Amino acid sequence: MKGRTEISELGEFGLIDELTKGFRPSNATTLEGIGDDAAVIEASGDEAILVSSDQMLEGIDFDLTYFPPKHLGYKAVTKGISDIVAMNATPQQITVSLGISSKISVEFLREFYSGVEFACREAEVDLVGGDTSASLTGLVINVTAMGRARKEKIAYRRGAKLHDLICITGNLGASYMGLQLLEREKRVLEGVNDPKPKFDGYEYLLERYLKPRARYDFVKTLDEENMVPTSMIDLTDGLASDMMQICKASKCGARIYLERMPLARQTTSLAEEMHIDPVVAALNGGEDYELLFTVPLSEKERILGLGCIDIIGHITSEESGCLLVTPDGGEIRMKAQGFKEKE
Ligand code: ADP
Ligand code: MG
């Protein structure tokens, strides 16, 4: 081993590319390897199996000071199955592996598993295994999710085409603002006996951060409408970063109109109170677990007819790059986020 390169020089996505560039699938059953939300594996006939793995670390991805264990269990399942949903597939099984530090009690873990159970029941997913070990540093949660889809229905990141419409389910930035609220109350109440945090009027934001639901309902809607997006990704790293993943995989550019950003009322109101730009929260916040997808321009009326989708821009040529268009017509180049050092 010669020299030393800091991980920060590569960033999260650069690091994954660097480590995995030499790996090429050698089995014919590996239909899609590294690079999308989930891997795609040959099943029988016209179906494929989808697999994805996600990890959550205490102190990086969650803070046990304010994260109720039941919600943490629920969110871990959401994080796992959201990547299956992002392929336009139906999640069916998960495994949950834990690294448990000595400060975690059996009661805590029972609550955690009641959240896992609730999420599994809601999403019609089976918990089929996992692993349990000790951790020196803090709680570690790993969820592997598996699902199924007809091969022709699978939506990859790489399928966006010139002039396609860029669409999103739901609204953005609410989870990020929920986290800001929890962090603010934690700072304010540090060292206070019997702390009473002020969350009035912002319950929706807390729910979006602590107990987000994966959009498996939208996979059903797409199926009923017999629609397949040309590309799709789940919004976990912030709109800008996730849009750039689609552009990179599809070798295209994008124009996103900031005035079309769907924001919930509570998001804008807390952002105003905390002097945060809600559009920046939507662009960079992440953890929305909504879906970002593209459809051909000819599908515009059908997409709008669904009533729950916002069209926020369109796909352009690769040379044009990934641009944000401000309300006065100005253009800003998008920046990727990569992994968080600490929340
Ligand atoms: P997501 O945010 O959708 O979970 P990531 O950005 O974490 O996806 O990962 C991008 C791709 O890189 C995925 O296909 C994932 O499986 C793969 N990947 C991430 N980390 C590793 C790793 N350590 N080794 C191999 N593949 C990895
Ligand atoms: Mg994903």
GROMACS .gro file of C-alpha atoms and ligand atoms in nm:
model
  371
    1MET     CA    1   0.000   0.000   0.000
    2LYS     CA    2   0.164   0.325  -0.118
    3GLY     CA    3   0.078   0.677   0.001
    4ARG     CA    4  -0.249   0.775   0.160
    5THR     CA    5  -0.558   0.923  -0.001
    6GLU     CA    6  -0.821   1.078   0.225
    7ILE     CA    7  -1.174   0.951   0.160
    8SER     CA    8  -1.291   1.314   0.146
    9GLU     CA    9  -1.084   1.359  -0.173
   10LEU     CA   10  -1.310   1.108  -0.352
   11GLY     CA   11  -1.645   1.171  -0.183
   12GLU     CA   12  -1.905   0.896  -0.131
   13PHE     CA   13  -1.986   0.833  -0.495
   14GLY     CA   14  -1.623   0.857  -0.607
   15LEU     CA   15  -1.526   0.610  -0.336
   16ILE     CA   16  -1.790   0.355  -0.442
   17ASP     CA   17  -1.678   0.390  -0.807
   18GLU     CA   18  -1.312   0.350  -0.708
   19LEU     CA   19  -1.373   0.037  -0.500
   20THR     CA   20  -1.612  -0.138  -0.735
   21LYS     CA   21  -1.479  -0.047  -1.082
   22GLY     CA   22  -1.299  -0.380  -1.124
   23PHE     CA   23  -1.609  -0.590  -1.057
   24ARG     CA   24  -1.802  -0.721  -1.357
   25PRO     CA   25  -2.087  -0.970  -1.310
   26SER     CA   26  -1.982  -1.319  -1.421
   27ASN     CA   27  -2.310  -1.500  -1.363
   28ALA     CA   28  -2.580  -1.484  -1.627
   29THR     CA   29  -2.835  -1.457  -1.345
   30THR     CA   30  -2.695  -1.112  -1.247
   31LEU     CA   31  -2.907  -0.891  -1.471
   32GLU     CA   32  -2.796  -0.563  -1.306
   33GLY     CA   33  -2.507  -0.521  -1.063
   34ILE     CA   34  -2.376  -0.216  -0.879
   35GLY     CA   35  -2.502   0.129  -0.973
   36ASP     CA   36  -2.878   0.143  -0.934
   37ASP     CA   37  -3.106   0.153  -0.628
   38ALA     CA   38  -3.120  -0.227  -0.624
   39ALA     CA   39  -2.950  -0.516  -0.801
   40VAL     CA   40  -3.163  -0.719  -1.042
   41ILE     CA   41  -3.139  -1.099  -1.038
   42GLU     CA   42  -3.294  -1.351  -1.276
   43ALA     CA   43  -3.602  -1.530  -1.139
   44SER     CA   44  -3.834  -1.756  -1.331
   45GLY     CA   45  -3.992  -1.658  -1.661
   46ASP     CA   46  -4.057  -1.290  -1.711
   47GLU     CA   47  -3.992  -1.198  -1.345
   48ALA     CA   48  -3.679  -1.072  -1.169
   49ILE     CA   49  -3.576  -1.049  -0.803
   50LEU     CA   50  -3.448  -0.718  -0.666
   51VAL     CA   51  -3.203  -0.685  -0.377
   52SER     CA   52  -3.076  -0.382  -0.187
   53SER     CA   53  -2.884  -0.328   0.138
   54ASP     CA   54  -2.888  -0.019   0.361
   55GLN     CA   55  -2.713   0.073   0.682
   56MET     CA   56  -2.794   0.320   0.961
   57LEU     CA   57  -2.536   0.419   1.223
   58GLU     CA   58  -2.600   0.584   1.558
   59GLY     CA   59  -2.453   0.935   1.570
   60ILE     CA   60  -2.439   0.954   1.189
   61ASP     CA   61  -2.787   0.860   1.069
   62PHE     CA   62  -2.983   0.893   1.392
   63ASP     CA   63  -2.958   1.037   1.743
   64LEU     CA   64  -3.108   0.825   2.020
   65THR     CA   65  -3.160   1.136   2.237
   66TYR     CA   66  -3.480   1.204   2.050
   67PHE     CA   67  -3.537   0.909   1.812
   68PRO     CA   68  -3.808   0.681   1.962
   69PRO     CA   69  -3.703   0.315   1.914
   70LYS     CA   70  -4.035   0.220   1.757
   71HIS     CA   71  -3.997   0.489   1.492
   72LEU     CA   72  -3.636   0.387   1.433
   73GLY     CA   73  -3.750   0.031   1.355
   74TYR     CA   74  -4.015   0.166   1.121
   75LYS     CA   75  -3.770   0.398   0.943
   76ALA     CA   76  -3.508   0.124   0.898
   77VAL     CA   77  -3.767  -0.083   0.708
   78THR     CA   78  -3.865   0.221   0.498
   79LYS     CA   79  -3.501   0.287   0.409
   80GLY     CA   80  -3.458  -0.075   0.302
   81ILE     CA   81  -3.771  -0.120   0.093
   82SER     CA   82  -3.761   0.229  -0.062
   83ASP     CA   83  -3.477   0.117  -0.293
   84ILE     CA   84  -3.689  -0.175  -0.418
   85VAL     CA   85  -3.982   0.062  -0.475
   86ALA     CA   86  -3.747   0.295  -0.668
   87MET     CA   87  -3.702   0.016  -0.927
   88ASN     CA   88  -4.083   0.007  -0.972
   89ALA     CA   89  -4.086  -0.330  -0.795
   90THR     CA   90  -4.284  -0.476  -0.504
   91PRO     CA   91  -4.085  -0.535  -0.183
   92GLN     CA   92  -4.162  -0.874  -0.028
   93GLN     CA   93  -3.890  -0.974   0.221
   94ILE     CA   94  -3.635  -0.808   0.449
   95THR     CA   95  -3.356  -0.922   0.679
   96VAL     CA   96  -3.253  -0.702   0.974
   97SER     CA   97  -2.901  -0.719   1.120
   98LEU     CA   98  -2.802  -0.535   1.436
   99GLY     CA   99  -2.480  -0.435   1.607
  100ILE     CA  100  -2.586  -0.366   1.966
  101SER     CA  101  -2.391  -0.156   2.217
  102SER     CA  102  -2.412  -0.218   2.593
  103LYS     CA  103  -2.632   0.088   2.656
  104ILE     CA  104  -2.919  -0.068   2.456
  105SER     CA  105  -3.178  -0.256   2.666
  106VAL     CA  106  -3.406  -0.545   2.579
  107GLU     CA  107  -3.703  -0.309   2.625
  108PHE     CA  108  -3.551  -0.073   2.367
  109LEU     CA  109  -3.509  -0.361   2.120
  110ARG     CA  110  -3.866  -0.484   2.178
  111GLU     CA  111  -3.993  -0.138   2.089
  112PHE     CA  112  -3.761  -0.127   1.788
  113TYR     CA  113  -3.904  -0.458   1.665
  114SER     CA  114  -4.262  -0.343   1.718
  115GLY     CA  115  -4.178  -0.062   1.471
  116VAL     CA  116  -4.024  -0.315   1.231
  117GLU     CA  117  -4.338  -0.529   1.261
  118PHE     CA  118  -4.571  -0.235   1.203
  119ALA     CA  119  -4.384  -0.126   0.890
  120CYS     CA  120  -4.370  -0.485   0.760
  121ARG     CA  121  -4.744  -0.533   0.809
  122GLU     CA  122  -4.826  -0.203   0.641
  123ALA     CA  123  -4.603  -0.275   0.339
  124GLU     CA  124  -4.695  -0.647   0.327
  125VAL     CA  125  -4.331  -0.745   0.369
  126ASP     CA  126  -4.197  -1.049   0.561
  127LEU     CA  127  -3.905  -1.035   0.802
  128VAL     CA  128  -3.713  -1.351   0.703
  129GLY     CA  129  -3.382  -1.330   0.889
  130GLY     CA  130  -3.088  -1.121   1.000
  131ASP     CA  131  -2.790  -1.127   1.230
  132THR     CA  132  -2.717  -1.000   1.581
  133SER     CA  133  -2.380  -0.903   1.722
  134ALA     CA  134  -2.221  -0.672   1.978
  135SER     CA  135  -2.099  -0.322   1.886
  136LEU     CA  136  -1.836  -0.118   2.069
  137THR     CA  137  -1.931   0.217   1.924
  138GLY     CA  138  -2.309   0.248   1.901
  139LEU     CA  139  -2.617   0.095   1.747
  140VAL     CA  140  -2.574  -0.032   1.388
  141ILE     CA  141  -2.878  -0.129   1.180
  142ASN     CA  142  -2.856  -0.303   0.847
  143VAL     CA  143  -3.161  -0.390   0.637
  144THR     CA  144  -3.146  -0.601   0.324
  145ALA     CA  145  -3.463  -0.581   0.119
  146MET     CA  146  -3.581  -0.812  -0.157
  147GLY     CA  147  -3.863  -0.767  -0.404
  148ARG     CA  148  -4.006  -0.879  -0.736
  149ALA     CA  149  -4.109  -0.723  -1.062
  150ARG     CA  150  -4.188  -0.818  -1.419
  151LYS     CA  151  -3.866  -0.745  -1.605
  152GLU     CA  152  -4.035  -0.510  -1.853
  153LYS     CA  153  -4.171  -0.301  -1.563
  154ILE     CA  154  -3.836  -0.235  -1.392
  155ALA     CA  155  -3.738   0.133  -1.392
  156TYR     CA  156  -3.362   0.193  -1.400
  157ARG     CA  157  -3.175   0.517  -1.335
  158ARG     CA  158  -3.030   0.499  -1.686
  159GLY     CA  159  -3.346   0.525  -1.900
  160ALA     CA  160  -3.419   0.901  -1.907
  161LYS     CA  161  -3.446   1.039  -2.263
  162LEU     CA  162  -3.416   1.387  -2.414
  163HIS     CA  163  -3.733   1.599  -2.353
  164ASP     CA  164  -3.872   1.358  -2.090
  165LEU     CA  165  -4.066   1.524  -1.807
  166ILE     CA  166  -3.909   1.521  -1.460
  167CYS     CA  167  -4.171   1.432  -1.198
  168ILE     CA  168  -4.190   1.384  -0.822
  169THR     CA  169  -4.436   1.228  -0.582
  170GLY     CA  170  -4.528   1.423  -0.267
  171ASN     CA  171  -4.341   1.722  -0.131
  172LEU     CA  172  -3.975   1.781  -0.046
  173GLY     CA  173  -3.772   1.917   0.245
  174ALA     CA  174  -4.017   1.821   0.522
  175SER     CA  175  -3.792   1.551   0.666
  176TYR     CA  176  -3.494   1.787   0.672
  177MET     CA  177  -3.698   2.053   0.853
  178GLY     CA  178  -3.821   1.788   1.101
  179LEU     CA  179  -3.458   1.708   1.178
  180GLN     CA  180  -3.374   2.079   1.219
  181LEU     CA  181  -3.660   2.114   1.467
  182LEU     CA  182  -3.548   1.812   1.671
  183GLU     CA  183  -3.188   1.939   1.675
  184ARG     CA  184  -3.299   2.287   1.779
  185GLU     CA  185  -3.503   2.157   2.072
  186LYS     CA  186  -3.216   1.929   2.173
  187ARG     CA  187  -2.979   2.229   2.186
  188VAL     CA  188  -3.228   2.449   2.372
  189LEU     CA  189  -3.313   2.183   2.631
  190GLU     CA  190  -2.960   2.051   2.692
  191GLY     CA  191  -2.914   1.994   3.067
  192VAL     CA  192  -3.279   2.084   3.149
  193ASN     CA  193  -3.456   1.851   3.394
  194ASP     CA  194  -3.785   1.714   3.256
  195PRO     CA  195  -3.745   1.881   2.913
  196LYS     CA  196  -4.063   1.982   2.728
  197PRO     CA  197  -3.978   2.039   2.361
  198LYS     CA  198  -4.201   2.274   2.156
  199PHE     CA  199  -4.327   2.090   1.851
  200ASP     CA  200  -4.675   2.246   1.822
  201GLY     CA  201  -4.788   2.294   1.465
  202TYR     CA  202  -4.496   2.098   1.321
  203GLU     CA  203  -4.613   1.742   1.384
  204TYR     CA  204  -4.615   1.664   1.011
  205LEU     CA  205  -4.243   1.752   0.984
  206LEU     CA  206  -4.156   1.524   1.276
  207GLU     CA  207  -4.352   1.241   1.120
  208ARG     CA  208  -4.172   1.286   0.786
  209TYR     CA  209  -3.834   1.261   0.958
  210LEU     CA  210  -3.906   1.000   1.225
  211LYS     CA  211  -4.159   0.780   1.049
  212PRO     CA  212  -4.139   0.821   0.670
  213ARG     CA  213  -4.333   0.576   0.454
  214ALA     CA  214  -4.187   0.428   0.134
  215ARG     CA  215  -4.401   0.502  -0.173
  216TYR     CA  216  -4.499   0.143  -0.255
  217ASP     CA  217  -4.849   0.279  -0.306
  218PHE     CA  218  -4.720   0.463  -0.614
  219VAL     CA  219  -4.579   0.141  -0.764
  220LYS     CA  220  -4.936   0.006  -0.742
  221THR     CA  221  -5.074   0.324  -0.904
  222LEU     CA  222  -4.825   0.294  -1.192
  223ASP     CA  223  -4.923  -0.070  -1.238
  224GLU     CA  224  -5.296   0.009  -1.242
  225GLU     CA  225  -5.234   0.285  -1.497
  226ASN     CA  226  -5.008   0.052  -1.695
  227MET     CA  227  -4.732   0.314  -1.691
  228VAL     CA  228  -4.356   0.254  -1.661
  229PRO     CA  229  -4.130   0.555  -1.593
  230THR     CA  230  -3.832   0.582  -1.828
  231SER     CA  231  -3.612   0.627  -1.517
  232MET     CA  232  -3.666   0.641  -1.142
  233ILE     CA  233  -3.475   0.690  -0.811
  234ASP     CA  234  -3.587   0.736  -0.451
  235LEU     CA  235  -3.518   1.077  -0.298
  236THR     CA  236  -3.280   1.004  -0.012
  237ASP     CA  237  -2.982   1.235  -0.072
  238GLY     CA  238  -3.169   1.552  -0.172
  239LEU     CA  239  -3.325   1.636  -0.509
  240ALA     CA  240  -3.005   1.784  -0.659
  241SER     CA  241  -2.789   1.484  -0.577
  242ASP     CA  242  -3.049   1.227  -0.683
  243MET     CA  243  -3.128   1.411  -1.008
  244MET     CA  244  -2.756   1.408  -1.087
  245GLN     CA  245  -2.752   1.030  -1.036
  246ILE     CA  246  -3.024   0.991  -1.301
  247CYS     CA  247  -2.837   1.231  -1.535
  248LYS     CA  248  -2.508   1.047  -1.487
  249ALA     CA  249  -2.665   0.705  -1.548
  250SER     CA  250  -2.878   0.826  -1.842
  251LYS     CA  251  -2.600   1.043  -1.992
  252CYS     CA  252  -2.828   1.345  -2.007
  253GLY     CA  253  -2.880   1.689  -1.854
  254ALA     CA  254  -3.177   1.837  -1.669
  255ARG     CA  255  -3.355   2.167  -1.611
  256ILE     CA  256  -3.547   2.195  -1.286
  257TYR     CA  257  -3.766   2.499  -1.218
  258LEU     CA  258  -3.729   2.606  -0.855
  259GLU     CA  259  -4.070   2.776  -0.846
  260ARG     CA  260  -4.230   2.437  -0.914
  261MET     CA  261  -4.078   2.274  -0.605
  262PRO     CA  262  -4.362   2.117  -0.404
  263LEU     CA  263  -4.327   2.230  -0.041
  264ALA     CA  264  -4.563   2.155   0.247
  265ARG     CA  265  -4.703   2.451   0.443
  266GLN     CA  266  -4.526   2.341   0.763
  267THR     CA  267  -4.194   2.317   0.573
  268THR     CA  268  -4.207   2.679   0.453
  269SER     CA  269  -4.335   2.805   0.786
  270LEU     CA  270  -4.061   2.644   1.000
  271ALA     CA  271  -3.797   2.735   0.739
  272GLU     CA  272  -3.905   3.098   0.767
  273GLU     CA  273  -3.891   3.079   1.148
  274MET     CA  274  -3.541   2.927   1.138
  275HIS     CA  275  -3.409   3.151   0.856
  276ILE     CA  276  -3.355   2.857   0.622
  277ASP     CA  277  -3.444   2.872   0.251
  278PRO     CA  278  -3.711   2.597   0.208
  279VAL     CA  279  -3.601   2.539  -0.152
  280VAL     CA  280  -3.246   2.467  -0.031
  281ALA     CA  281  -3.397   2.222   0.223
  282ALA     CA  282  -3.576   2.050  -0.067
  283LEU     CA  283  -3.266   2.043  -0.288
  284ASN     CA  284  -3.009   1.928  -0.035
  285GLY     CA  285  -3.202   1.793   0.264
  286GLY     CA  286  -3.266   1.434   0.165
  287GLU     CA  287  -3.450   1.150   0.340
  288ASP     CA  288  -3.780   1.243   0.176
  289TYR     CA  289  -3.836   0.884   0.053
  290GLU     CA  290  -4.043   1.027  -0.231
  291LEU     CA  291  -3.983   0.916  -0.591
  292LEU     CA  292  -3.811   1.116  -0.864
  293PHE     CA  293  -3.891   0.981  -1.211
  294THR     CA  294  -3.911   1.067  -1.578
  295VAL     CA  295  -4.180   0.999  -1.837
  296PRO     CA  296  -4.205   1.086  -2.209
  297LEU     CA  297  -4.355   1.426  -2.288
  298SER     CA  298  -4.651   1.245  -2.449
  299GLU     CA  299  -4.754   1.119  -2.100
  300LYS     CA  300  -4.804   1.472  -1.961
  301GLU     CA  301  -5.185   1.462  -1.944
  302ARG     CA  302  -5.193   1.114  -1.788
  303ILE     CA  303  -4.936   1.210  -1.523
  304LEU     CA  304  -5.124   1.528  -1.433
  305GLY     CA  305  -5.446   1.324  -1.428
  306LEU     CA  306  -5.310   1.116  -1.138
  307GLY     CA  307  -5.347   1.429  -0.925
  308CYS     CA  308  -5.058   1.355  -0.689
  309ILE     CA  309  -4.755   1.428  -0.908
  310ASP     CA  310  -4.563   1.749  -0.974
  311ILE     CA  311  -4.376   1.806  -1.299
  312ILE     CA  312  -4.072   2.011  -1.201
  313GLY     CA  313  -3.863   2.016  -1.518
  314HIS     CA  314  -3.741   1.826  -1.821
  315ILE     CA  315  -3.445   1.628  -1.950
  316THR     CA  316  -3.192   1.807  -2.170
  317SER     CA  317  -2.873   1.704  -2.351
  318GLU     CA  318  -2.569   1.587  -2.155
  319GLU     CA  319  -2.370   1.893  -2.269
  320SER     CA  320  -2.626   2.131  -2.115
  321GLY     CA  321  -2.556   1.984  -1.769
  322CYS     CA  322  -2.787   1.971  -1.463
  323LEU     CA  323  -2.935   2.316  -1.408
  324LEU     CA  324  -3.169   2.478  -1.158
  325VAL     CA  325  -3.376   2.760  -1.303
  326THR     CA  326  -3.463   3.043  -1.062
  327PRO     CA  327  -3.800   3.225  -1.086
  328ASP     CA  328  -3.631   3.520  -1.265
  329GLY     CA  329  -3.485   3.284  -1.529
  330GLY     CA  330  -3.133   3.261  -1.384
  331GLU     CA  331  -2.946   2.930  -1.403
  332ILE     CA  332  -2.755   2.756  -1.121
  333ARG     CA  333  -2.551   2.438  -1.169
  334MET     CA  334  -2.657   2.150  -0.937
  335LYS     CA  335  -2.414   2.013  -0.681
  336ALA     CA  336  -2.409   1.657  -0.541
  337GLN     CA  337  -2.412   1.597  -0.167
  338GLY     CA  338  -2.259   1.256  -0.092
  339PHE     CA  339  -2.251   1.107   0.252
  340LYS     CA  340  -2.301   1.294   0.575
  341GLU     CA  341  -2.021   1.325   0.831
  342LYS     CA  342  -2.271   1.363   1.116
  343GLU     CA  343  -2.630   1.474   1.159
  344ADP     P1  344  -2.888   0.424  -0.244
  344ADP     O1  345  -2.870   0.565  -0.193
  344ADP     O2  346  -2.995   0.411  -0.345
  344ADP     O3  347  -2.896   0.321  -0.133
  344ADP     P2  348  -2.607   0.430  -0.286
  344ADP     O4  349  -2.577   0.567  -0.336
  344ADP     O5  350  -2.582   0.398  -0.143
  344ADP     O6  351  -2.756   0.389  -0.326
  344ADP     O7  352  -2.522   0.326  -0.372
  344ADP     C1  353  -2.510   0.338  -0.511
  344ADP     C2  354  -2.477   0.200  -0.569
  344ADP     O8  355  -2.351   0.154  -0.519
  344ADP     C3  356  -2.579   0.093  -0.534
  344ADP     O9  357  -2.596   0.010  -0.647
  344ADP     C4  358  -2.513   0.018  -0.420
  344ADP    O10  359  -2.555  -0.117  -0.415
  344ADP     C5  360  -2.365   0.027  -0.454
  344ADP     N1  361  -2.277   0.025  -0.335
  344ADP     C6  362  -2.276   0.115  -0.233
  344ADP     N2  363  -2.179   0.084  -0.144
  344ADP     C7  364  -2.118  -0.028  -0.189
  344ADP     C8  365  -2.010  -0.110  -0.142
  344ADP     N3  366  -1.947  -0.080  -0.029
  344ADP     N4  367  -1.974  -0.218  -0.217
  344ADP     C9  368  -2.040  -0.248  -0.330
  344ADP     N5  369  -2.140  -0.176  -0.380
  344ADP    C10  370  -2.180  -0.066  -0.313
  345MG      MG  371  -3.192   0.471  -0.353
   0.00000   0.00000   0.00000
